[in-house]
Amino acid sequence: NVPPHLPEITLSIGVSAFPLDATDHDDLIRFARLALYVAKTGGTNRVVAADPKNARWASDARAAFVRSVTEQQMPVSLQERR
């Protein structure tokens, strides 16, 4: 029961684990982001753990990312690497 003056808050979380999913910082972040996209496309209040060694999970994660971007659910900004 949420008091009327407070907004309802939902939470989606994507998780990746070191060293199970990756040993490289960039890969850990990438897998966590993919897991987040899967969580967000699956509904609200979800926690999704990355499973990059599972081909089906990787395929579903990429599809969720594409959906999130094309439906403008997630802003995308490109940054030049230096």
XYZ file of N, CA and C in Angstrom:
246
model
N 0.836 -1.177 0.000
C 0.000 0.000 0.000
C 0.885 1.247 0.000
N 0.826 2.022 -1.056
C 1.664 3.208 -1.188
C 0.855 4.435 -0.795
N 1.385 5.271 0.101
C 0.677 6.504 0.429
C 0.444 7.335 -0.836
N -0.678 8.081 -0.904
C -1.033 8.798 -2.134
C -0.015 9.852 -2.579
N 0.795 10.381 -1.691
C 1.745 11.426 -2.068
C 3.082 10.879 -2.570
N 3.258 9.548 -2.509
C 4.496 8.945 -2.989
C 4.246 8.212 -4.299
N 5.177 8.360 -5.258
C 5.009 7.630 -6.520
C 5.318 6.150 -6.329
N 4.716 5.323 -7.160
C 5.034 3.906 -7.137
C 6.398 3.713 -7.785
N 7.234 2.920 -7.179
C 8.582 2.687 -7.687
C 8.709 1.220 -8.088
N 9.279 0.998 -9.271
C 9.573 -0.361 -9.718
C 11.078 -0.474 -9.925
N 11.553 -1.700 -9.961
C 12.990 -1.911 -10.044
C 13.295 -3.092 -10.950
N 14.213 -2.890 -11.874
C 14.722 -3.967 -12.719
C 16.235 -3.995 -12.551
N 16.780 -5.199 -12.365
C 18.213 -5.328 -12.102
C 18.813 -6.384 -13.022
N 19.979 -6.071 -13.576
C 20.762 -7.033 -14.339
C 22.064 -7.285 -13.609
N 22.437 -8.547 -13.464
C 23.606 -8.918 -12.664
C 24.548 -9.796 -13.478
N 25.839 -9.533 -13.354
C 26.856 -10.455 -13.866
C 27.870 -10.679 -12.746
N 28.490 -11.861 -12.754
C 29.365 -12.238 -11.643
C 30.799 -12.465 -12.109
N 31.739 -12.000 -11.280
C 33.160 -12.211 -11.503
C 33.594 -13.395 -10.650
N 34.321 -14.330 -11.137
C 34.819 -14.559 -12.491
C 33.925 -15.505 -13.298
N 32.743 -15.835 -12.771
C 31.864 -16.805 -13.434
C 31.479 -16.375 -14.852
N 31.051 -15.134 -15.013
C 30.585 -14.658 -16.324
C 31.697 -14.058 -17.173
N 32.644 -13.403 -16.539
C 33.752 -12.770 -17.264
C 34.825 -12.363 -16.264
N 36.042 -12.223 -16.754
C 37.139 -11.751 -15.905
C 37.578 -10.357 -16.299
N 36.996 -9.838 -17.345
C 37.321 -8.505 -17.848
C 36.229 -7.517 -17.435
N 36.634 -6.350 -16.941
C 35.695 -5.319 -16.478
C 34.662 -4.968 -17.543
N 35.108 -4.719 -18.758
C 34.187 -4.316 -19.825
C 33.167 -5.405 -20.127
N 33.596 -6.658 -20.130
C 32.659 -7.759 -20.384
C 31.659 -7.912 -19.242
N 32.123 -7.752 -18.007
C 31.199 -7.831 -16.867
C 30.098 -6.788 -16.983
N 30.477 -5.563 -17.310
C 29.490 -4.486 -17.468
C 28.561 -4.784 -18.640
N 29.117 -5.246 -19.739
C 28.304 -5.553 -20.918
C 27.272 -6.634 -20.601
N 27.685 -7.695 -19.913
C 26.753 -8.773 -19.576
C 25.696 -8.304 -18.576
N 26.087 -7.468 -17.629
C 25.108 -6.926 -16.677
C 24.080 -6.057 -17.404
N 24.534 -5.260 -18.357
C 23.600 -4.434 -19.138
C 22.653 -5.301 -19.950
N 23.176 -6.342 -20.585
C 22.312 -7.246 -21.347
C 21.284 -7.892 -20.426
N 21.705 -8.299 -19.239
C 20.767 -8.878 -18.272
C 19.706 -7.848 -17.868
N 20.105 -6.589 -17.746
C 19.150 -5.529 -17.430
C 18.117 -5.380 -18.541
N 18.560 -5.416 -19.800
C 17.615 -5.320 -20.915
C 16.614 -6.474 -20.875
N 17.091 -7.670 -20.546
C 16.193 -8.824 -20.436
C 15.200 -8.601 -19.298
N 15.675 -8.093 -18.168
C 14.791 -7.829 -17.028
C 13.724 -6.798 -17.386
N 14.123 -5.721 -18.059
C 13.176 -4.668 -18.393
C 12.141 -5.113 -19.425
N 12.543 -5.925 -20.386
C 11.576 -6.372 -21.388
C 10.669 -7.470 -20.836
N 11.063 -8.086 -19.734
C 10.249 -9.143 -19.134
C 9.209 -8.631 -18.162
N 9.201 -7.348 -17.900
C 8.243 -6.785 -16.960
C 8.949 -6.006 -15.875
N 8.180 -5.527 -14.916
C 8.764 -4.727 -13.842
C 9.124 -5.608 -12.648
N 9.963 -5.051 -11.803
C 10.374 -5.711 -10.565
C 10.989 -7.089 -10.821
N 11.999 -7.116 -11.675
C 12.672 -8.372 -12.009
C 14.165 -8.241 -11.791
N 14.775 -9.336 -11.412
C 16.229 -9.447 -11.329
C 16.630 -10.575 -12.276
N 17.559 -10.284 -13.195
C 18.023 -11.281 -14.152
C 19.533 -11.401 -14.036
N 20.000 -12.625 -13.899
C 21.430 -12.898 -13.846
C 21.929 -13.237 -15.246
N 23.065 -12.694 -15.591
C 23.674 -12.985 -16.892
C 24.053 -14.458 -16.960
N 23.967 -15.000 -18.154
C 24.399 -16.376 -18.400
C 25.024 -16.427 -19.792
N 26.168 -15.744 -19.981
C 26.743 -15.588 -21.315
C 27.204 -16.893 -21.963
N 27.404 -17.940 -21.176
C 27.835 -19.223 -21.757
C 26.661 -19.992 -22.349
N 25.453 -19.546 -22.059
C 24.242 -20.172 -22.576
C 23.853 -19.462 -23.868
N 23.922 -20.150 -24.991
C 23.662 -19.535 -26.297
C 22.262 -18.949 -26.384
N 21.288 -19.630 -25.810
C 19.915 -19.107 -25.867
C 19.794 -17.801 -25.074
N 20.415 -17.753 -23.879
C 20.364 -16.523 -23.084
C 20.997 -15.380 -23.864
N 22.147 -15.627 -24.469
C 22.847 -14.581 -25.223
C 21.978 -14.083 -26.366
N 21.311 -14.975 -27.060
C 20.431 -14.591 -28.161
C 19.239 -13.779 -27.644
N 18.620 -14.232 -26.562
C 17.487 -13.504 -25.969
C 17.920 -12.129 -25.469
N 19.118 -12.048 -24.891
C 19.620 -10.774 -24.369
C 19.840 -9.771 -25.494
N 20.419 -10.239 -26.592
C 20.629 -9.342 -27.735
C 19.293 -8.872 -28.299
N 18.317 -9.770 -28.385
C 16.990 -9.397 -28.887
C 16.325 -8.383 -27.950
N 16.481 -8.565 -26.646
C 15.920 -7.619 -25.679
C 16.580 -6.258 -25.815
N 17.885 -6.247 -26.035
C 18.597 -4.982 -26.231
C 18.062 -4.260 -27.465
N 17.924 -4.974 -28.575
C 17.427 -4.357 -29.809
C 16.013 -3.809 -29.600
N 15.150 -4.589 -28.941
C 13.788 -4.118 -28.652
C 13.818 -2.857 -27.803
N 14.652 -2.849 -26.773
C 14.729 -1.693 -25.880
C 15.148 -0.433 -26.619
N 16.089 -0.588 -27.531
C 16.577 0.572 -28.281
C 15.552 1.019 -29.307
N 15.007 0.087 -30.076
C 14.071 0.462 -31.138
C 12.763 1.006 -30.579
N 12.355 0.540 -29.411
C 11.130 1.051 -28.792
C 11.421 2.255 -27.893
N 12.651 2.718 -27.905
C 13.116 3.889 -27.160
C 12.840 3.775 -25.663
N 12.963 2.554 -25.151
C 12.833 2.344 -23.714
C 14.142 2.660 -23.004
N 15.239 2.538 -23.744
C 16.563 2.796 -23.187
C 17.276 3.811 -24.059
N 17.719 4.907 -23.486
C 18.499 5.847 -24.294
C 19.869 5.263 -24.618
N 20.341 5.543 -25.799
C 21.653 5.057 -26.220
C 22.502 6.258 -26.588
N 23.706 6.314 -26.048
C 24.631 7.367 -26.435
C 25.955 6.706 -26.809
N 26.519 7.160 -27.870
C 27.783 6.616 -28.336
C 28.924 7.481 -27.814
N 29.961 6.834 -27.335
C 31.109 7.548 -26.817
C 32.350 7.051 -27.528
N 33.179 7.989 -27.914
C 34.421 7.633 -28.583
C 35.416 7.095 -27.571
N 36.043 5.976 -27.907
C 37.082 5.433 -27.015
C 38.377 6.164 -27.288
N 39.115 6.412 -26.256
C 40.398 7.114 -26.393
C 41.523 6.206 -26.048
